[in-house]
Coordinates of C-alpha atoms and ligand atoms in Angstrom, one line a residue:
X1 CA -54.5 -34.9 -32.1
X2 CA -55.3 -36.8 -29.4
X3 CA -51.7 -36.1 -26.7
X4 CA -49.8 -39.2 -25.3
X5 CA -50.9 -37.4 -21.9
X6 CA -54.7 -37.8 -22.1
X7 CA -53.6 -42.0 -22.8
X8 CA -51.5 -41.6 -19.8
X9 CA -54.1 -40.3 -17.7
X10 CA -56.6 -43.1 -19.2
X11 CA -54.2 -45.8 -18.0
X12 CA -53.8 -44.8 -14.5
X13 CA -57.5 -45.1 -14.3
X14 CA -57.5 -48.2 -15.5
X15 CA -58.4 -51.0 -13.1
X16 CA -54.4 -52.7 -14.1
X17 CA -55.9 -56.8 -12.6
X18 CA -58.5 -56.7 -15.3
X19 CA -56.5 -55.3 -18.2
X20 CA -58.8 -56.5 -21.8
X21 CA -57.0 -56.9 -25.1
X22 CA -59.4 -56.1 -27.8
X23 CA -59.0 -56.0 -31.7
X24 CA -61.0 -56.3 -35.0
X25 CA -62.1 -59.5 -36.3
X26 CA -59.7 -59.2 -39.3
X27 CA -56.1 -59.7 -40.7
X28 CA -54.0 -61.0 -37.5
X29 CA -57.0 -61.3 -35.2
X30 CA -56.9 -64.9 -34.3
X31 CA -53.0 -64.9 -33.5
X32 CA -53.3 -61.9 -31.7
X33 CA -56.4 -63.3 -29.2
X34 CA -54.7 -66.7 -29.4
X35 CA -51.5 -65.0 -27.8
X36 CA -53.4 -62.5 -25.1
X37 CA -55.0 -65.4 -23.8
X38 CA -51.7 -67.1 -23.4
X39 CA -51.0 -64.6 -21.6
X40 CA -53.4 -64.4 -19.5
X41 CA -55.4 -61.8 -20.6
X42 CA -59.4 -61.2 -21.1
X43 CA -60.3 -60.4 -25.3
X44 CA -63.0 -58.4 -26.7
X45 CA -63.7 -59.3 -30.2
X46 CA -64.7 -55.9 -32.9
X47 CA -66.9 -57.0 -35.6
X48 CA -70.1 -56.8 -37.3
X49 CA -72.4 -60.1 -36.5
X50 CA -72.1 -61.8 -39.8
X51 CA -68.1 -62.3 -38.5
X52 CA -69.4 -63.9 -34.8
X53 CA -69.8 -67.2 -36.7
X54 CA -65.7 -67.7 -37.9
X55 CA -64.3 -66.1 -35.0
X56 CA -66.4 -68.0 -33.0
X57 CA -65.1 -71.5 -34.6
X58 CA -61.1 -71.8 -33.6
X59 CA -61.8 -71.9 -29.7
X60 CA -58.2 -71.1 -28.7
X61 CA -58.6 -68.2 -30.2
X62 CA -62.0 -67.5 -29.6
X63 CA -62.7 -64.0 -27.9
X64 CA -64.4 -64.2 -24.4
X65 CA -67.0 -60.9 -25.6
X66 CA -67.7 -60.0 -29.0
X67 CA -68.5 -56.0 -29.3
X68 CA -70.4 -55.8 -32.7
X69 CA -70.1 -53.0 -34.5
X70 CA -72.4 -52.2 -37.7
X71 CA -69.0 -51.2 -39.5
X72 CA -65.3 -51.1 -38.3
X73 CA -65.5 -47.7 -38.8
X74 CA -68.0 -47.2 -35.7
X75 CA -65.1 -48.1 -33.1
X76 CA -65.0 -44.5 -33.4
X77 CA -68.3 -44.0 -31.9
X78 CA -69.0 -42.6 -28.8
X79 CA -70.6 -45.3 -26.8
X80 CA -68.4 -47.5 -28.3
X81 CA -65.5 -45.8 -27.1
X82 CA -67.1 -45.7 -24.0
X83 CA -67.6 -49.2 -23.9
X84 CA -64.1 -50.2 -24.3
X85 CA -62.8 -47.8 -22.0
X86 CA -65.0 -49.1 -19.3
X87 CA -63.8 -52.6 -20.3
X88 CA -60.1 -51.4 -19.3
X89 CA -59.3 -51.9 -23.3
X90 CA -56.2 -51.7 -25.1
X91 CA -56.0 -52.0 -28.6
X92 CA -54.2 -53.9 -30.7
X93 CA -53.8 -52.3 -34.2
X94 CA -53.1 -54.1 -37.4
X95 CA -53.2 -53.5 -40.8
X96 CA -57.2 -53.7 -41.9
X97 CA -57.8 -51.3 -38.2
X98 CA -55.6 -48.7 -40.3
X99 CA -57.2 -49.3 -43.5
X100 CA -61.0 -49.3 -42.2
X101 CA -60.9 -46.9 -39.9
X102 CA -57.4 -44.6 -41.0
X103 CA -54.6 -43.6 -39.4
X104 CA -56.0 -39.7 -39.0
X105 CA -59.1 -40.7 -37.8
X106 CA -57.6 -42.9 -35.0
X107 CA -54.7 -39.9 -34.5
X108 CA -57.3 -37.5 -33.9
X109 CA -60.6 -39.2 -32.7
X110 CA -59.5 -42.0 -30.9
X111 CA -59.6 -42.2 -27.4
X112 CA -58.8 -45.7 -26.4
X113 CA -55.0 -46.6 -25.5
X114 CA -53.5 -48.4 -28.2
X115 CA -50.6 -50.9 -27.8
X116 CA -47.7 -49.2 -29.9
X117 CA -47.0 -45.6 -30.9
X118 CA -49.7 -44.7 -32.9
X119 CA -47.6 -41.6 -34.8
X120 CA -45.6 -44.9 -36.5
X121 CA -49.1 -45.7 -37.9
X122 CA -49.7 -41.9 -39.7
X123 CA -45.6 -42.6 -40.8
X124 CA -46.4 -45.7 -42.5
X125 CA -50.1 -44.7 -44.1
X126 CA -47.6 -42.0 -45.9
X127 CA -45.2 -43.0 -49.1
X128 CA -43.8 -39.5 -48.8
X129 CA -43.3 -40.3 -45.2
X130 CA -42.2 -43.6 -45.4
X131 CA -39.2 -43.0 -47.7
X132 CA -38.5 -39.9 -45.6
X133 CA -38.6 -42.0 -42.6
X134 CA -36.4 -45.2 -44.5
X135 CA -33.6 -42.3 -46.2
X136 CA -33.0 -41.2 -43.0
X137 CA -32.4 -44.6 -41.6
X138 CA -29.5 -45.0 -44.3
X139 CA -31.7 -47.8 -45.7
X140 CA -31.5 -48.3 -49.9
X141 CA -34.6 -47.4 -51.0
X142 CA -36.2 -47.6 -54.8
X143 CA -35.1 -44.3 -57.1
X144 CA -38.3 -42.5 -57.5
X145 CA -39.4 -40.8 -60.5
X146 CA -41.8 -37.6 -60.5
X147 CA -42.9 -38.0 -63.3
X148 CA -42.7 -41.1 -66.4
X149 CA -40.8 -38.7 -68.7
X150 CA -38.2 -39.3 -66.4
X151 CA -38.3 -43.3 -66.2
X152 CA -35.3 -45.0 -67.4
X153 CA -35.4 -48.7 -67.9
X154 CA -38.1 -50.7 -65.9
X155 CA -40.3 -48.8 -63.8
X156 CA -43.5 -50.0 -61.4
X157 CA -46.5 -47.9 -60.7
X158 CA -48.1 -48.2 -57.1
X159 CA -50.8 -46.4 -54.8
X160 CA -51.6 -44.9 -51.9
X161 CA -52.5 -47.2 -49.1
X162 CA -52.8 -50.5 -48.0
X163 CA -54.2 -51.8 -51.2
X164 CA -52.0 -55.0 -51.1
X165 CA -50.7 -54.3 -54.7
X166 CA -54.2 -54.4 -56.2
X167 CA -53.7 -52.0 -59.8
X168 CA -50.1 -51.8 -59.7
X169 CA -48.3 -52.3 -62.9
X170 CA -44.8 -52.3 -64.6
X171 CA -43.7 -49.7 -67.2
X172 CA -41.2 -49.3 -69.6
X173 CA -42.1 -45.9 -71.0
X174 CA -43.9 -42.7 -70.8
X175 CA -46.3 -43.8 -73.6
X176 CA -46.6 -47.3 -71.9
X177 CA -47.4 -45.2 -68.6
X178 CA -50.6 -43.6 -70.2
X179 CA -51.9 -46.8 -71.9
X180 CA -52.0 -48.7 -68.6
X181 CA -53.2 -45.6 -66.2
X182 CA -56.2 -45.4 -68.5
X183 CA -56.7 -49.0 -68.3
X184 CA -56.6 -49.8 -64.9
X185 CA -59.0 -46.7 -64.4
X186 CA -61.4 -48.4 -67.1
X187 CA -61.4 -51.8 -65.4
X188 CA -62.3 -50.0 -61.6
X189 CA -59.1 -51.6 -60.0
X190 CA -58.1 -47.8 -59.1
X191 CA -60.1 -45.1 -58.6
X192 CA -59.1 -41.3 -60.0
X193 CA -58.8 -40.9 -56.1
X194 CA -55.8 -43.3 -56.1
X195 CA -54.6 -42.0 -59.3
X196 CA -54.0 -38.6 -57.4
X197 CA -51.7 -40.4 -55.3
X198 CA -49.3 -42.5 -57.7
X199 CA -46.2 -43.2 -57.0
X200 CA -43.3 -44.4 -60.1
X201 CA -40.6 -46.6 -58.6
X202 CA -37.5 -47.8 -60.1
X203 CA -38.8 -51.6 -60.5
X204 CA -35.9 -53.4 -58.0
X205 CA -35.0 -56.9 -59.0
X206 CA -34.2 -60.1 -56.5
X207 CA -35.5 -62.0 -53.9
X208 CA -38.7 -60.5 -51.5
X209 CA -37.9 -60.9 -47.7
X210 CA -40.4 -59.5 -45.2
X211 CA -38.7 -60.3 -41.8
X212 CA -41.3 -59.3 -38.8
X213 CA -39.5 -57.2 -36.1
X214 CA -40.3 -56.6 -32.4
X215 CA -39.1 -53.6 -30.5
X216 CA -39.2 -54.1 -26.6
X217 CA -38.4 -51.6 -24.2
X218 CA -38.6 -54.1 -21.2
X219 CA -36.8 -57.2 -22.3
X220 CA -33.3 -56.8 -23.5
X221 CA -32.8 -60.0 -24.9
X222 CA -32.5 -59.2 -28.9
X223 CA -30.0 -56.8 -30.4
X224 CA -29.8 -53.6 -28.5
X225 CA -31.9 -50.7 -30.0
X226 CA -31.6 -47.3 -28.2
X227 CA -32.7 -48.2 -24.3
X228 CA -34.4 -51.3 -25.2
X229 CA -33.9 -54.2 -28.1
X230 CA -35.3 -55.6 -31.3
X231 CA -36.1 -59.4 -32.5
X232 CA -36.8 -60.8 -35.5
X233 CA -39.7 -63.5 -34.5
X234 CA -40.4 -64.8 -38.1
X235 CA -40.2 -63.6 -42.2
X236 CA -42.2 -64.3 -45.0
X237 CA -42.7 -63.9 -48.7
X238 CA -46.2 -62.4 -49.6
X239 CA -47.7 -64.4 -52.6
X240 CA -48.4 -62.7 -55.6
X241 CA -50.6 -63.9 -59.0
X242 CA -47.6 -62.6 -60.3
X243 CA -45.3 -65.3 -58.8
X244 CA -46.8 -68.2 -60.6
X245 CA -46.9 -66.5 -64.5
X246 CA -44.3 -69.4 -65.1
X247 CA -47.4 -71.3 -65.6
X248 CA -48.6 -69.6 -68.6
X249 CA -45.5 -70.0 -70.1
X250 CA -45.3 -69.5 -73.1
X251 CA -47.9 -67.1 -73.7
X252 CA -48.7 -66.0 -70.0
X253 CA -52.2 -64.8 -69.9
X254 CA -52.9 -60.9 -68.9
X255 CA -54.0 -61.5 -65.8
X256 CA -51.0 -62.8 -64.1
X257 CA -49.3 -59.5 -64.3
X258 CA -51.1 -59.0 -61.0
X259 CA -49.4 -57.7 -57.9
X260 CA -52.0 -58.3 -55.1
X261 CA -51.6 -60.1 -52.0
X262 CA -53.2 -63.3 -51.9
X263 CA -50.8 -65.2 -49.1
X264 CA -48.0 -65.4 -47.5
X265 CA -45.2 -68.2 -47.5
X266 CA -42.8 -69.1 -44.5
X267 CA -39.5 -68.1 -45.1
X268 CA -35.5 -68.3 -44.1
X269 CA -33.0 -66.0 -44.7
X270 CA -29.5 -66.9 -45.5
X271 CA -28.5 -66.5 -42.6
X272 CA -25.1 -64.2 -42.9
X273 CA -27.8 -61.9 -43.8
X274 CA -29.1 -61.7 -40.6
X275 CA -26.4 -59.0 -40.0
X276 CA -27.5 -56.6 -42.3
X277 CA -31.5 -57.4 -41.6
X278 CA -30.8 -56.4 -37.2
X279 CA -28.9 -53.6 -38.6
X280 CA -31.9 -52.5 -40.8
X281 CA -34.0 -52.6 -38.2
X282 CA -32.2 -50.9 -35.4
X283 CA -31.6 -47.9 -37.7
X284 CA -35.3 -48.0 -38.3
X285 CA -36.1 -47.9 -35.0
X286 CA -33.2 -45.5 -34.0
X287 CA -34.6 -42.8 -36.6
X288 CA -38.2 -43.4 -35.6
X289 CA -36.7 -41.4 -32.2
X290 CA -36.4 -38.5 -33.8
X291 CA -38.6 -38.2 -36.1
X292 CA -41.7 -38.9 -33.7
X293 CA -40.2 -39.1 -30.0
X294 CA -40.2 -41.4 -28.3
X295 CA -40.4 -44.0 -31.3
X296 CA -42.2 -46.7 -32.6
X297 CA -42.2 -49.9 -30.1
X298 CA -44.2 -53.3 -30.6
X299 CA -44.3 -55.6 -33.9
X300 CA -42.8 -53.3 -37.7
X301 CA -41.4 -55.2 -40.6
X302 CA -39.6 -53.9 -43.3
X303 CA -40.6 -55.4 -47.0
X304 CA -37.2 -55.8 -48.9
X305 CA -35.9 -56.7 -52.0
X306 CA -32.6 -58.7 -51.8
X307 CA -29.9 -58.9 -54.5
X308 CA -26.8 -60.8 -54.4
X309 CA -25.1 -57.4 -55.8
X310 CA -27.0 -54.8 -54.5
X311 CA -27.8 -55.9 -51.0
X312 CA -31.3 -55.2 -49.5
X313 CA -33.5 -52.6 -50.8
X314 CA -36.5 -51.9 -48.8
X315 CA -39.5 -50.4 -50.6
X316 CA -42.2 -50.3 -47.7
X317 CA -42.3 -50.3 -43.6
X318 CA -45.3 -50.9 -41.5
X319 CA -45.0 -49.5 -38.2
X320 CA -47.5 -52.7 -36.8
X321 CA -48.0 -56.4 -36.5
X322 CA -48.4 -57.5 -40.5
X323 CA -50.6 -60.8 -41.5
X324 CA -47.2 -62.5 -42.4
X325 CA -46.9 -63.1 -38.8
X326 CA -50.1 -65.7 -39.1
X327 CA -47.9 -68.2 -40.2
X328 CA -46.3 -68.4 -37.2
X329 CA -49.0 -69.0 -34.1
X330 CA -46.9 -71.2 -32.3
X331 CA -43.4 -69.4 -32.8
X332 CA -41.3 -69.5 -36.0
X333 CA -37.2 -70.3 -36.6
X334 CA -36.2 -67.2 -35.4
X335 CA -38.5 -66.8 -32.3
X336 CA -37.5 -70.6 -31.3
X337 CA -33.7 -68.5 -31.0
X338 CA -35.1 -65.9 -28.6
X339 CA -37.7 -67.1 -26.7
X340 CA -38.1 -70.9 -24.8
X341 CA -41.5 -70.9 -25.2
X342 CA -43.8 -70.8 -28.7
X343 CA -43.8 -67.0 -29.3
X344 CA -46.0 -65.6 -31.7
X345 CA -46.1 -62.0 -32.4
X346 CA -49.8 -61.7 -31.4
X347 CA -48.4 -63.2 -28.4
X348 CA -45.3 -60.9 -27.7
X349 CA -47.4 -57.6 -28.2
X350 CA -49.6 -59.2 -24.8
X351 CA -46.6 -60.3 -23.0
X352 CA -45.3 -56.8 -23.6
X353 CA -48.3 -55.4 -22.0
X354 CA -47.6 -57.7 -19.4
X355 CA -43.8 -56.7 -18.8
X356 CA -44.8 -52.9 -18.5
X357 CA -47.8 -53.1 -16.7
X358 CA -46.2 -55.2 -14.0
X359 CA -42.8 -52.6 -13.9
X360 CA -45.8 -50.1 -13.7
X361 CA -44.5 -48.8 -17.2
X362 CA -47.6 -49.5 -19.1
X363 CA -47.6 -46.0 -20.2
X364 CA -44.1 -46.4 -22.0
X365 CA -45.5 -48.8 -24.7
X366 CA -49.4 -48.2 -25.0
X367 CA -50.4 -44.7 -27.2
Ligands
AMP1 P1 -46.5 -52.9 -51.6 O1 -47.9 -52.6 -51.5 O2 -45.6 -51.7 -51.7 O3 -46.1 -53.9 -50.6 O4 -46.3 -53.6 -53.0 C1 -47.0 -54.8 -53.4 C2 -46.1 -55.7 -54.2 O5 -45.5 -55.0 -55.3 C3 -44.8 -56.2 -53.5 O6 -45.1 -57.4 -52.8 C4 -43.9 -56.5 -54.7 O7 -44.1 -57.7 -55.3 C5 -44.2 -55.4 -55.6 N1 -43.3 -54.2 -55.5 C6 -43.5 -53.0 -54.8 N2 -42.6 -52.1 -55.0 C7 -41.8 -52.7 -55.9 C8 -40.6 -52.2 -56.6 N3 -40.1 -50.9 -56.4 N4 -40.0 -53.0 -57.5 C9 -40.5 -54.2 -57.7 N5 -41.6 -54.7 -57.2 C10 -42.2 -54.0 -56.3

């Protein structure tokens, strides 16, 4: 485990005029270059060469070094390392940096400061963890079965990991259960690896909101949280195969019944709901305290279920910026509330880093 204190030590070497954002070519790249450059900030660029070309082609959010890698996973090398630490680096995590490289690995081998709290990263690659960490936050949460004897009704069957729904499936029954493990096993969507690490889910009806949060510890202007304050900058829906099986109607063919990602729509609350969304994510953010002092700070969202008569279930957290947030590169209608100036969450994460280097606080929100 690599101890907030070696980070600490890191950043005081750190030459704080020449501060480089630096992130993998992948999921929120772009916004998150696009917005360290608005700030004011140098970018280094992860990826292996064949990705030069397309993060090469949107020249606002073009990064001024590339540092090619053979793999993702080779951040973790030595003289890679090396490299970024000589470059003053701070990383920006997101979603395909956990799932390339994993949240152990990057716990326990890596050496680079990371924007964030990187313990809200091992939190969210857990389900076990996740549910502990979203109980304990007093949020409503899908009943969990340990096993399909026990479903009753609907049930839905999920894995381990940020597979973006890829192999879950709905259940009604124990017998059901078996049919469409073996299945799914047969057709290589899951491996018996993620078949070690099922989880069964009470299937929760309604609406999907995913609003995207931002926990600063330097600028009070959202909804207290603790000593600092949270801001909802944007929501989406993610976008589903499974969205659009109206279109088979009547006879909708198998392979709508599909739950991966494949986009993400822009999206407004109504808005009295607001209330119980800031209060969802304060609790969040209040718990993460305890459970891993001194909390997650920087970009979470919360994926929720609404119902009219149930009220918001949450079924998943992630404790960093999520690709929802591309949708909004120049601000969304929630960050137009909050900020005077387009604010994207790739942008907010640098002007965090900004705020806390220049109160000489750095060390508060980089782990
Ligand atoms: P996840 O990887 O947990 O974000 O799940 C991927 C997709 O599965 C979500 O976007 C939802 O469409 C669906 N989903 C996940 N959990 C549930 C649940 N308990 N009930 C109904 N749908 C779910």
């Amino acid at each position: 485990m690599i101890e907030r204190e070696e980070i600490r030590e890191t950043l005081n070497r750190y030459d704080r005029d020449k501060l480089t954002l630096a992130v993998l070519c992948s999921h929120s790249a772009l916004q998150i270059v696009h917005g360290a450059k608005l700030e004011g900030f140098r970018t280094i660029g992860i990826c292996p060469e064949e990705r030069k070309r397309a993060y090469s082609a949107f020249m606002l959010a073009r990064p001024d070094e590339f540092m090619v890698v053979d793999r993702f996973a080779d951040i973790l090398d030595e003289e890679n390392q090396r490299a970024l630490l000589d470059s003053n680096a701070i990383v920006m995590p997101h979603g395909s940096f956990v799932e390339y490289v994993g949240a152990e690995r990057l716990l326990e081998e890596f050496h680079v400061p990371m924007f964030g709290n990187r313990n809200s990263l091992r939190w969210e690659a857990e389900r076990g963890k996740q549910r502990e960490w979203l109980e304990r936050a007093g949020l409503s949460v899908p009943r969990q079965y340990k096993d399909p004897s026990e479903i009753e009704g609907k049930a839905f069957v999920k894995f381990s990991g940020a597979k973006g729904g890829r192999g879950f499936f709905t259940i009604s029954s124990e017998d059901e259960y078996e049919m469409k493990m073996e299945r799914e096993l047969e057709r290589g969507t899951i491996t018996e690896e993620d078949a070690e690490t099922v989880t069964i889910q009470e299937f929760v009806s309604g609406v999907r909101y995913y609003p995207h949060y931002f926990h600063s510890l330097f600028d009070l202007r959202g909804a207290a949280a603790g000593d600092g304050a949270i801001e909802i900058l944007g929501m989406d829906r993610r976008i589903e195969p499974i969205d659009e099986c109206y279109r088979g109607l009547p006879d909708v063919p198998q392979e709508f019944f599909d739950y991966t990602v494949t986009g993400n729509e822009p999206l407004a609350v109504r808005e009295k709901l607001l209330v119980d969304l800031i209060e969802m994510g304060t609790e969040v953010v209040l718990t993460s305290r305890e459970l891993f002092p001194p909390g997650m700070n920087g970009p979470f969202c919360l994926e929720t279920v609404y119902h009219p008569s149930r009220g918001f279930t949450a079924f998943e957290i992630s404790g960093r910026i999520v690709a929802g947030t591309n949708l909004f590169p120049t601000g969304s209608p929630y960050s137009a509330m909050v900020f005077e100036e387009p604010m994207s969450m790739g942008r907010r994460m640098a002007r965090e880093i900004r705020d806390g280097s220049e109160r000489g606080e750095l060390e508060r929100a980089v782990y």
